[in-house]
Tab-separated table of C-alpha atoms in Angstrom:
chain	number	residue	atom	x	y	z
A	1	MET	CA	-57.540	-93.378	-61.691
A	2	THR	CA	-58.676	-94.741	-65.060
A	3	LYS	CA	-57.792	-98.251	-66.176
A	4	GLU	CA	-55.727	-96.816	-69.016
A	5	GLY	CA	-53.794	-94.625	-66.590
A	6	PHE	CA	-53.269	-97.615	-64.308
A	7	LEU	CA	-51.850	-99.725	-67.143
A	8	GLN	CA	-49.555	-96.975	-68.371
A	9	LEU	CA	-48.239	-96.479	-64.843
A	10	TYR	CA	-47.728	-100.235	-64.481
A	11	LYS	CA	-45.786	-100.347	-67.737
A	12	LYS	CA	-43.611	-97.511	-66.449
A	13	TYR	CA	-43.027	-99.480	-63.235
A	14	LEU	CA	-41.969	-102.625	-65.114
A	15	GLU	CA	-39.475	-100.554	-67.101
A	16	GLY	CA	-37.962	-99.244	-63.861
A	17	GLN	CA	-39.032	-95.634	-64.472
A	18	CYS	CA	-41.489	-95.098	-61.571
A	19	SER	CA	-40.767	-92.507	-58.927
A	20	GLN	CA	-41.456	-93.321	-55.276
A	21	GLU	CA	-44.691	-91.289	-55.394
A	22	GLU	CA	-45.869	-93.085	-58.540
A	23	MET	CA	-45.141	-96.458	-56.930
A	24	LYS	CA	-47.270	-95.498	-53.928
A	25	VAL	CA	-50.144	-94.533	-56.235
A	26	LEU	CA	-49.759	-97.802	-58.132
A	27	PHE	CA	-49.914	-99.910	-54.981
A	28	GLU	CA	-52.958	-98.006	-53.678
A	29	TYR	CA	-54.954	-98.675	-56.844
A	30	GLN	CA	-53.816	-102.168	-57.788
A	31	ASP	CA	-56.450	-104.044	-55.768
A	32	GLU	CA	-59.250	-101.964	-57.278
A	33	MET	CA	-58.379	-102.718	-60.898
A	34	GLN	CA	-59.866	-105.769	-62.600
A	35	LEU	CA	-59.015	-106.021	-66.300
A	36	GLU	CA	-60.038	-108.651	-68.811
A	37	ASP	CA	-58.023	-109.704	-71.866
A	38	GLU	CA	-59.848	-107.431	-74.307
A	39	GLU	CA	-59.324	-104.408	-72.067
A	40	TRP	CA	-55.565	-105.035	-71.931
A	41	ASN	CA	-55.413	-105.372	-75.696
A	42	GLU	CA	-57.327	-102.131	-76.283
A	43	VAL	CA	-54.870	-99.967	-74.374
A	44	PRO	CA	-52.408	-98.363	-76.826
A	45	GLY	CA	-48.737	-99.026	-76.160
A	46	VAL	CA	-49.292	-101.824	-73.639
A	47	LYS	CA	-47.712	-104.994	-74.955
A	48	TRP	CA	-48.686	-108.546	-74.135
A	49	TRP	CA	-45.677	-108.978	-71.878
A	50	VAL	CA	-46.966	-106.264	-69.537
A	51	LYS	CA	-50.199	-108.208	-69.063
A	52	GLU	CA	-48.468	-111.530	-68.562
A	53	ARG	CA	-45.890	-110.234	-66.105
A	54	ILE	CA	-48.547	-108.539	-64.006
A	55	ARG	CA	-50.640	-111.694	-63.889
A	56	ARG	CA	-47.679	-113.723	-62.693
A	57	ARG	CA	-47.636	-111.758	-59.445
A	58	LEU	CA	-49.060	-113.750	-56.531
A	59	ASP	CA	-50.533	-112.595	-53.252
A	60	LEU	CA	-48.214	-114.767	-51.164
A	61	ASP	CA	-45.473	-114.269	-48.616
A	62	LEU	CA	-41.938	-115.466	-49.202
A	63	GLN	CA	-41.493	-119.116	-48.275
A	64	PHE	CA	-38.324	-120.908	-47.313
A	65	THR	CA	-37.151	-123.830	-49.399
A	66	GLY	CA	-34.177	-126.150	-49.144
A	67	GLU	CA	-31.775	-126.108	-52.077
A	68	ALA	CA	-32.641	-129.633	-53.236
A	69	LYS	CA	-36.409	-129.169	-53.157
A	70	TYR	CA	-37.115	-126.389	-55.644
A	71	ARG	CA	-40.292	-126.654	-57.589
A	72	HIS	CA	-42.030	-123.926	-59.541
A	73	LEU	CA	-45.418	-122.873	-58.285
A	74	TYR	CA	-47.716	-122.566	-61.302
A	75	TRP	CA	-49.264	-119.136	-61.625
A	76	LYS	CA	-53.048	-118.837	-61.470
A	77	LYS	CA	-54.518	-117.086	-64.472
A	78	TYR	CA	-55.913	-114.089	-62.619
A	79	ALA	CA	-53.847	-114.054	-59.432
A	80	TRP	CA	-51.929	-110.899	-60.261
A	81	ARG	CA	-53.611	-108.318	-58.047
A	82	ALA	CA	-51.082	-107.737	-55.298
A	83	ALA	CA	-48.170	-107.334	-57.710
A	84	ALA	CA	-44.927	-105.855	-56.400
A	85	ALA	CA	-46.336	-105.041	-52.976
A	86	CYS	CA	-46.383	-108.770	-52.320
A	87	VAL	CA	-43.762	-111.450	-52.723
A	88	ILE	CA	-43.238	-113.755	-55.698
A	89	VAL	CA	-42.232	-117.207	-54.636
A	90	ILE	CA	-40.872	-120.550	-55.746
A	91	ILE	CA	-41.392	-123.157	-53.045
A	92	SER	CA	-41.497	-126.845	-52.354
A	93	ILE	CA	-44.965	-128.305	-51.817
A	94	GLY	CA	-44.251	-129.556	-48.292
A	95	THR	CA	-42.881	-126.200	-47.182
A	96	LEU	CA	-46.119	-124.305	-47.809
A	97	ASN	CA	-48.152	-126.280	-45.275
A	98	LYS	CA	-45.259	-126.447	-42.846
A	99	TYR	CA	-44.832	-122.722	-42.480
A	100	TYR	CA	-48.414	-121.580	-42.836
A	101	SER	CA	-49.277	-123.795	-39.867
A	102	LYS	CA	-46.839	-121.888	-37.667
A	103	PRO	CA	-47.911	-118.832	-35.666
A	104	LYS	CA	-46.626	-115.582	-37.132
A	105	SER	CA	-44.041	-113.799	-35.019
A	106	ILE	CA	-43.366	-110.092	-34.993
A	107	VAL	CA	-39.938	-108.539	-35.219
A	108	HIS	CA	-38.783	-106.903	-32.006
A	109	ALA	CA	-37.324	-103.566	-33.004
A	110	SER	CA	-35.625	-100.957	-30.894
A	111	ALA	CA	-35.878	-98.191	-33.489
A	112	ASN	CA	-37.343	-97.301	-36.849
A	113	THR	CA	-34.855	-97.248	-39.700
A	114	PRO	CA	-36.088	-95.212	-42.686
A	115	VAL	CA	-34.234	-95.092	-45.980
A	116	LYS	CA	-32.075	-92.037	-46.630
A	117	THR	CA	-33.460	-89.398	-48.966
A	118	THR	CA	-30.313	-87.254	-49.047
A	119	GLY	CA	-26.606	-87.866	-49.377
A	120	VAL	CA	-25.869	-88.096	-53.110
A	121	SER	CA	-22.712	-86.132	-53.861
A	122	LEU	CA	-20.835	-84.943	-56.929
A	123	THR	CA	-17.088	-84.367	-56.583
A	124	LEU	CA	-15.514	-82.118	-59.211
A	125	GLY	CA	-12.013	-82.240	-60.642
A	126	ASN	CA	-10.821	-79.495	-58.293
A	127	GLY	CA	-11.876	-81.548	-55.264
A	128	LYS	CA	-15.020	-79.552	-54.502
A	129	THR	CA	-17.949	-81.737	-53.410
A	130	ILE	CA	-21.549	-80.717	-54.118
A	131	ALA	CA	-24.482	-82.157	-52.141
A	132	LEU	CA	-27.027	-82.709	-54.910
A	133	SER	CA	-29.962	-82.791	-52.488
A	134	ALA	CA	-29.254	-79.140	-51.691
A	135	VAL	CA	-29.442	-78.140	-55.364
A	136	ASN	CA	-32.711	-77.391	-57.139
A	137	ASN	CA	-33.405	-78.522	-60.704
A	138	GLU	CA	-30.757	-76.269	-62.173
A	139	VAL	CA	-27.204	-76.179	-63.488
A	140	VAL	CA	-24.919	-77.859	-60.968
A	141	THR	CA	-21.591	-77.158	-62.638
A	142	ASN	CA	-20.100	-75.964	-65.905
A	143	THR	CA	-16.609	-77.381	-66.186
A	144	SER	CA	-14.424	-77.928	-69.240
A	145	GLY	CA	-17.168	-76.269	-71.276
A	146	VAL	CA	-19.774	-78.946	-70.447
A	147	THR	CA	-22.875	-78.158	-68.407
A	148	ALA	CA	-24.208	-80.602	-65.816
A	149	LYS	CA	-27.823	-80.056	-64.790
A	150	LYS	CA	-29.940	-81.682	-62.115
A	151	LEU	CA	-33.153	-82.871	-63.808
A	152	SER	CA	-34.959	-84.286	-60.768
A	153	ASN	CA	-34.304	-85.552	-57.263
A	154	ALA	CA	-32.690	-88.655	-58.734
A	155	GLU	CA	-31.054	-87.658	-62.009
A	156	LEU	CA	-28.123	-85.615	-63.268
A	157	ALA	CA	-27.422	-84.946	-66.957
A	158	TYR	CA	-24.382	-83.622	-68.804
A	159	ALA	CA	-24.916	-81.648	-72.003
A	160	HIS	CA	-24.772	-83.864	-75.077
A	161	GLU	CA	-22.450	-81.802	-77.228
A	162	LYS	CA	-19.262	-82.264	-79.192
A	163	VAL	CA	-16.077	-80.935	-77.651
A	164	THR	CA	-13.223	-80.289	-80.073
A	165	SER	CA	-10.530	-80.056	-77.402
A	166	GLN	CA	-8.167	-83.019	-77.199
A	167	GLN	CA	-7.029	-82.011	-73.723
A	168	PRO	CA	-7.871	-84.459	-70.915
A	169	ALA	CA	-11.333	-83.700	-69.570
A	170	GLU	CA	-12.057	-82.960	-65.935
A	171	ILE	CA	-13.014	-86.058	-63.947
A	172	ASN	CA	-16.217	-86.034	-61.887
A	173	THR	CA	-17.269	-88.615	-59.286
A	174	LEU	CA	-20.904	-89.339	-58.443
A	175	LYS	CA	-21.541	-91.145	-55.137
A	176	THR	CA	-24.738	-92.572	-53.654
A	177	PRO	CA	-25.367	-93.257	-49.948
A	178	THR	CA	-27.126	-96.246	-48.426
A	179	GLY	CA	-30.811	-96.495	-49.285
A	180	LEU	CA	-30.791	-94.328	-52.393
A	181	ARG	CA	-30.456	-94.805	-56.156
A	182	TYR	CA	-29.395	-92.145	-58.660
A	183	SER	CA	-29.022	-91.806	-62.427
A	184	VAL	CA	-26.618	-89.828	-64.571
A	185	THR	CA	-26.660	-89.178	-68.307
A	186	LEU	CA	-23.097	-88.772	-69.557
A	187	SER	CA	-22.033	-86.316	-72.243
A	188	ASP	CA	-22.187	-89.018	-74.957
A	189	GLY	CA	-25.845	-89.751	-74.158
A	190	SER	CA	-25.148	-92.993	-72.271
A	191	LYS	CA	-27.183	-93.387	-69.087
A	192	VAL	CA	-25.960	-94.992	-65.867
A	193	HIS	CA	-28.286	-95.994	-63.022
A	194	LEU	CA	-26.369	-96.231	-59.740
A	195	ASN	CA	-27.579	-98.429	-56.905
A	196	ALA	CA	-27.045	-97.495	-53.253
A	197	SER	CA	-23.513	-97.303	-51.783
A	198	SER	CA	-21.956	-96.948	-55.235
A	199	SER	CA	-19.754	-94.500	-57.101
A	200	LEU	CA	-18.993	-93.705	-60.730
A	201	GLN	CA	-15.912	-91.831	-61.902
A	202	TYR	CA	-16.089	-90.360	-65.425
A	203	PRO	CA	-14.833	-87.490	-67.601
A	204	VAL	CA	-17.213	-84.614	-68.284
A	205	TYR	CA	-16.614	-85.313	-71.982
A	206	PHE	CA	-14.968	-88.156	-73.875
A	207	THR	CA	-11.929	-87.813	-76.132
A	208	GLY	CA	-9.866	-90.294	-78.099
A	209	LYS	CA	-10.928	-93.727	-79.264
A	210	GLN	CA	-12.440	-95.014	-76.025
A	211	ARG	CA	-15.027	-93.900	-73.476
A	212	GLU	CA	-13.813	-95.032	-70.056
A	213	VAL	CA	-15.413	-94.893	-66.594
A	214	ILE	CA	-14.642	-96.472	-63.203
A	215	LEU	CA	-17.333	-98.154	-61.096
A	216	THR	CA	-17.517	-99.170	-57.453
A	217	GLY	CA	-20.709	-100.859	-56.274
A	218	GLU	CA	-23.608	-101.611	-58.620
A	219	ALA	CA	-24.931	-99.929	-61.754
A	220	PHE	CA	-27.003	-100.596	-64.845
A	221	PHE	CA	-25.546	-99.134	-68.040
A	222	GLU	CA	-27.507	-98.038	-71.117
A	223	VAL	CA	-24.660	-97.336	-73.513
A	224	ASN	CA	-25.111	-95.064	-76.502
A	225	ALA	CA	-23.835	-96.955	-79.549
A	226	SER	CA	-20.583	-95.877	-81.201
A	227	ALA	CA	-18.587	-98.338	-83.288
A	228	GLU	CA	-15.630	-95.943	-83.368
A	229	SER	CA	-15.530	-95.439	-79.611
A	230	PRO	CA	-16.182	-98.490	-77.408
A	231	PHE	CA	-17.468	-97.887	-73.901
A	232	ILE	CA	-15.265	-99.409	-71.171
A	233	VAL	CA	-16.086	-99.873	-67.494
A	234	HIS	CA	-13.153	-100.507	-65.151
A	235	VAL	CA	-14.161	-102.519	-62.079
A	236	ASN	CA	-12.321	-104.997	-59.813
A	237	ASN	CA	-9.342	-105.554	-62.139
A	238	GLN	CA	-11.664	-106.052	-65.113
A	239	LYS	CA	-12.534	-104.171	-68.268
A	240	ILE	CA	-16.108	-104.514	-69.511
A	241	GLN	CA	-16.226	-103.390	-73.139
A	242	ALA	CA	-19.442	-102.427	-74.924
A	243	LEU	CA	-20.298	-100.788	-78.242
A	244	GLY	CA	-23.952	-100.107	-77.482
A	245	THR	CA	-25.856	-102.265	-75.057
A	246	GLY	CA	-27.544	-102.678	-71.686
A	247	PHE	CA	-25.723	-104.486	-68.889
A	248	ASN	CA	-25.586	-104.630	-65.107
A	249	ILE	CA	-22.439	-104.731	-62.965
A	250	LYS	CA	-22.462	-105.540	-59.259
A	251	ALA	CA	-19.099	-105.176	-57.513
A	252	TYR	CA	-19.296	-104.194	-53.857
A	253	ASN	CA	-16.360	-106.306	-52.726
A	254	THR	CA	-13.807	-108.701	-54.222
A	255	GLU	CA	-16.560	-110.554	-56.101
A	256	SER	CA	-18.201	-108.922	-59.093
A	257	LYS	CA	-21.063	-109.962	-61.360
A	258	THR	CA	-21.519	-108.690	-64.919
A	259	THR	CA	-24.875	-109.495	-66.536
A	260	LEU	CA	-25.776	-108.806	-70.165
A	261	ILE	CA	-29.352	-107.609	-70.694
A	262	ASN	CA	-29.180	-106.728	-74.389
A	263	GLY	CA	-26.559	-106.169	-77.071
A	264	ALA	CA	-23.083	-107.564	-76.463
A	265	VAL	CA	-20.240	-106.994	-74.014
A	266	ASN	CA	-16.747	-108.387	-73.748
A	267	VAL	CA	-15.285	-108.932	-70.274
A	268	VAL	CA	-11.486	-108.720	-70.158
A	269	ILE	CA	-9.603	-110.103	-67.145
A	270	ALA	CA	-5.806	-110.110	-67.396
A	271	ASN	CA	-4.993	-112.086	-70.565
A	272	THR	CA	-8.415	-113.680	-70.951
A	273	SER	CA	-11.668	-112.351	-72.366
A	274	ARG	CA	-15.234	-113.577	-72.619
A	275	LEU	CA	-18.000	-112.354	-74.928
A	276	LEU	CA	-21.290	-112.623	-73.035
A	277	ALA	CA	-24.597	-113.704	-74.539
A	278	ILE	CA	-27.880	-112.105	-73.497
A	279	GLY	CA	-28.934	-113.441	-70.102
A	280	GLU	CA	-25.433	-114.610	-69.181
A	281	GLN	CA	-23.669	-113.513	-66.020
A	282	LEU	CA	-19.921	-113.634	-65.482
A	283	GLN	CA	-18.793	-113.841	-61.862
A	284	TYR	CA	-15.232	-112.956	-60.952
A	285	ASN	CA	-13.416	-113.007	-57.631
A	286	SER	CA	-10.445	-110.636	-57.770
A	287	GLN	CA	-8.916	-112.246	-54.680
A	288	THR	CA	-8.912	-115.845	-55.918
A	289	ASN	CA	-9.047	-115.045	-59.674
A	290	LYS	CA	-11.894	-117.543	-59.962
A	291	ILE	CA	-14.225	-117.039	-62.948
A	292	ALA	CA	-17.703	-118.570	-63.331
A	293	LEU	CA	-20.321	-118.191	-66.052
A	294	GLN	CA	-24.034	-118.913	-65.729
A	295	GLU	CA	-27.433	-118.041	-67.172
A	296	VAL	CA	-29.567	-115.915	-64.862
A	297	ASN	CA	-33.019	-114.395	-64.578
A	298	THR	CA	-32.416	-110.832	-65.755
A	299	GLU	CA	-35.589	-109.580	-64.059
A	300	THR	CA	-34.109	-110.659	-60.741
A	301	VAL	CA	-30.791	-108.964	-61.543
A	302	LEU	CA	-32.520	-105.658	-62.363
A	303	ALA	CA	-35.096	-105.795	-59.567
A	304	TRP	CA	-33.207	-103.127	-57.620
A	305	LYS	CA	-34.042	-100.604	-60.383
A	306	ASN	CA	-37.732	-101.272	-59.722
A	307	GLY	CA	-37.432	-100.734	-55.975
A	308	LEU	CA	-37.323	-104.444	-55.110
A	309	PHE	CA	-35.120	-106.933	-53.326
A	310	ALA	CA	-35.046	-110.063	-55.490
A	311	PHE	CA	-33.097	-113.278	-55.159
A	312	ASP	CA	-33.004	-116.623	-56.911
A	313	ARG	CA	-31.669	-119.505	-54.787
A	314	GLU	CA	-29.390	-117.097	-52.947
A	315	PRO	CA	-27.703	-117.942	-49.630
A	316	PHE	CA	-29.468	-116.053	-46.867
A	317	ALA	CA	-26.132	-114.537	-45.819
A	318	ASP	CA	-25.898	-112.793	-49.219
A	319	ILE	CA	-29.518	-111.651	-49.043
A	320	MET	CA	-29.032	-110.104	-45.612
A	321	LEU	CA	-25.797	-108.476	-46.756
A	322	GLU	CA	-27.763	-106.652	-49.468
A	323	ILE	CA	-30.539	-105.668	-47.063
A	324	GLY	CA	-27.993	-104.476	-44.512
A	325	ARG	CA	-26.189	-102.425	-47.160
A	326	TRP	CA	-29.406	-100.722	-48.261
A	327	TYR	CA	-30.421	-99.766	-44.711
A	328	ASN	CA	-26.849	-99.168	-43.475
A	329	MET	CA	-27.029	-101.928	-40.864
A	330	GLU	CA	-24.562	-104.576	-39.719
A	331	VAL	CA	-25.904	-108.141	-39.947
A	332	VAL	CA	-25.055	-110.712	-37.255
A	333	PHE	CA	-26.140	-114.367	-37.417
A	334	ALA	CA	-26.834	-115.610	-33.894
A	335	GLU	CA	-27.784	-119.162	-34.846
A	336	GLY	CA	-28.767	-121.400	-37.737
A	337	ASP	CA	-27.450	-122.117	-41.207
A	338	LYS	CA	-26.921	-118.768	-42.915
A	339	TYR	CA	-26.175	-120.521	-46.214
A	340	LYS	CA	-29.691	-121.902	-46.636
A	341	LYS	CA	-31.087	-120.654	-49.919
A	342	PHE	CA	-34.139	-118.567	-50.683
A	343	THR	CA	-35.988	-117.429	-53.785
A	344	GLY	CA	-38.352	-114.480	-53.813
A	345	THR	CA	-39.015	-110.783	-54.285
A	346	ILE	CA	-40.011	-108.126	-51.780
A	347	LEU	CA	-40.491	-104.372	-51.965
A	348	ARG	CA	-37.739	-102.115	-50.632
A	349	TYR	CA	-39.950	-100.569	-48.002
A	350	GLU	CA	-39.134	-97.194	-46.526
A	351	LYS	CA	-38.564	-98.779	-43.129
A	352	LEU	CA	-36.344	-101.763	-42.467
A	353	GLU	CA	-38.907	-103.142	-40.015
A	354	ASP	CA	-41.455	-103.583	-42.810
A	355	VAL	CA	-39.030	-105.814	-44.723
A	356	LEU	CA	-38.077	-107.887	-41.680
A	357	ILE	CA	-41.689	-108.398	-40.603
A	358	ARG	CA	-42.555	-109.822	-44.025
A	359	LEU	CA	-39.571	-112.139	-43.935
A	360	GLU	CA	-40.378	-113.209	-40.378
A	361	LYS	CA	-43.922	-114.162	-41.378
A	362	THR	CA	-42.552	-117.155	-43.259
A	363	GLY	CA	-41.566	-118.772	-39.956
A	364	ALA	CA	-38.133	-119.530	-41.407
A	365	MET	CA	-36.242	-116.812	-39.528
A	366	LYS	CA	-36.439	-114.321	-36.673
A	367	PHE	CA	-34.895	-110.883	-36.258
A	368	GLN	CA	-33.988	-108.444	-33.539
A	369	LEU	CA	-32.670	-104.915	-33.977
A	370	ASP	CA	-29.971	-103.668	-31.651
A	371	SER	CA	-28.877	-100.142	-32.492
A	372	LYS	CA	-27.175	-100.517	-35.912
A	373	LYS	CA	-27.271	-104.328	-35.948
A	374	ILE	CA	-29.728	-106.843	-37.372
A	375	ILE	CA	-29.482	-110.035	-35.308
A	376	VAL	CA	-30.675	-113.057	-37.293
A	377	SER	CA	-31.789	-116.439	-35.969
A	378	ILE	CA	-32.668	-119.309	-38.311
A	379	PRO	CA	-34.513	-122.096	-36.432
């Protein structure tokens, strides 16, 4: 692979557009590539932020840190080689020596748990369900005069055409299984990236003054701008309104998180509303009606689109819930404080064991697999 090809592939990865095969190629070549400043600058289309983000990657394992002891680890100028195959960390100084002095344990697994590669389904208005993995890159359905075509193993697209009918459009539902992401381009040109264990309900074409969809789970929305027709996502007793913007919604249970990446969105809950600024995240618990607003690292929020698990001072219980959801495993805490907080990023490996081994290497936790359970011990 040429250096130019490597950089273009890396840029594609950072934008969340890499396929699994491309990511494998990227990881195989990353240690062989050594690029100086002038070489980065000479590559057409590669911006400075690509260079800087790559160089911030460190060849370190995730390290545990107590909530009150966070301290940023300053990035070495050229320590970017291992990139997403390794873990980015923020740790306390004392923790590094503490855990590197411990012997590394190995997870005791009873079975290998690969990620699913099939299971995405499309349910039509008449109740018929289509397994998209069984369909080649061809027309999947043609309902209400709108054609839906499978573009790849991970993308479905509805024809972008005007429909003059004012009759209610047929409703389709796209569902993803554990361990698999999928994208759909709606008839208005808006694109929705669904995370695992999620579903999106939408009309095959939009009529009237609003474009409305219903989400369960997590998705990133790239909304096609239309001042005359706002885009509305219904989720957990909320309405997220957008004119043309990029935002992420995570709502697997009673708690949901809406994060604005670019543009502007308005979150409506009952009789209250909040206009989010870029980088803000609104958290809402539909059971307690509690609302919280905070600034977040948007790269961490969107890490799932790049094939990563990422967390920023997250309770370990929440981290393991996400890992368990991806691999379709129940998580049981045998001992220790499951609310200790961690910060880091790790690749969503094909096998669960690969993730657990890398977490175990920190010395901060141990795992055992028992059928469909992950048993966690925190010393």
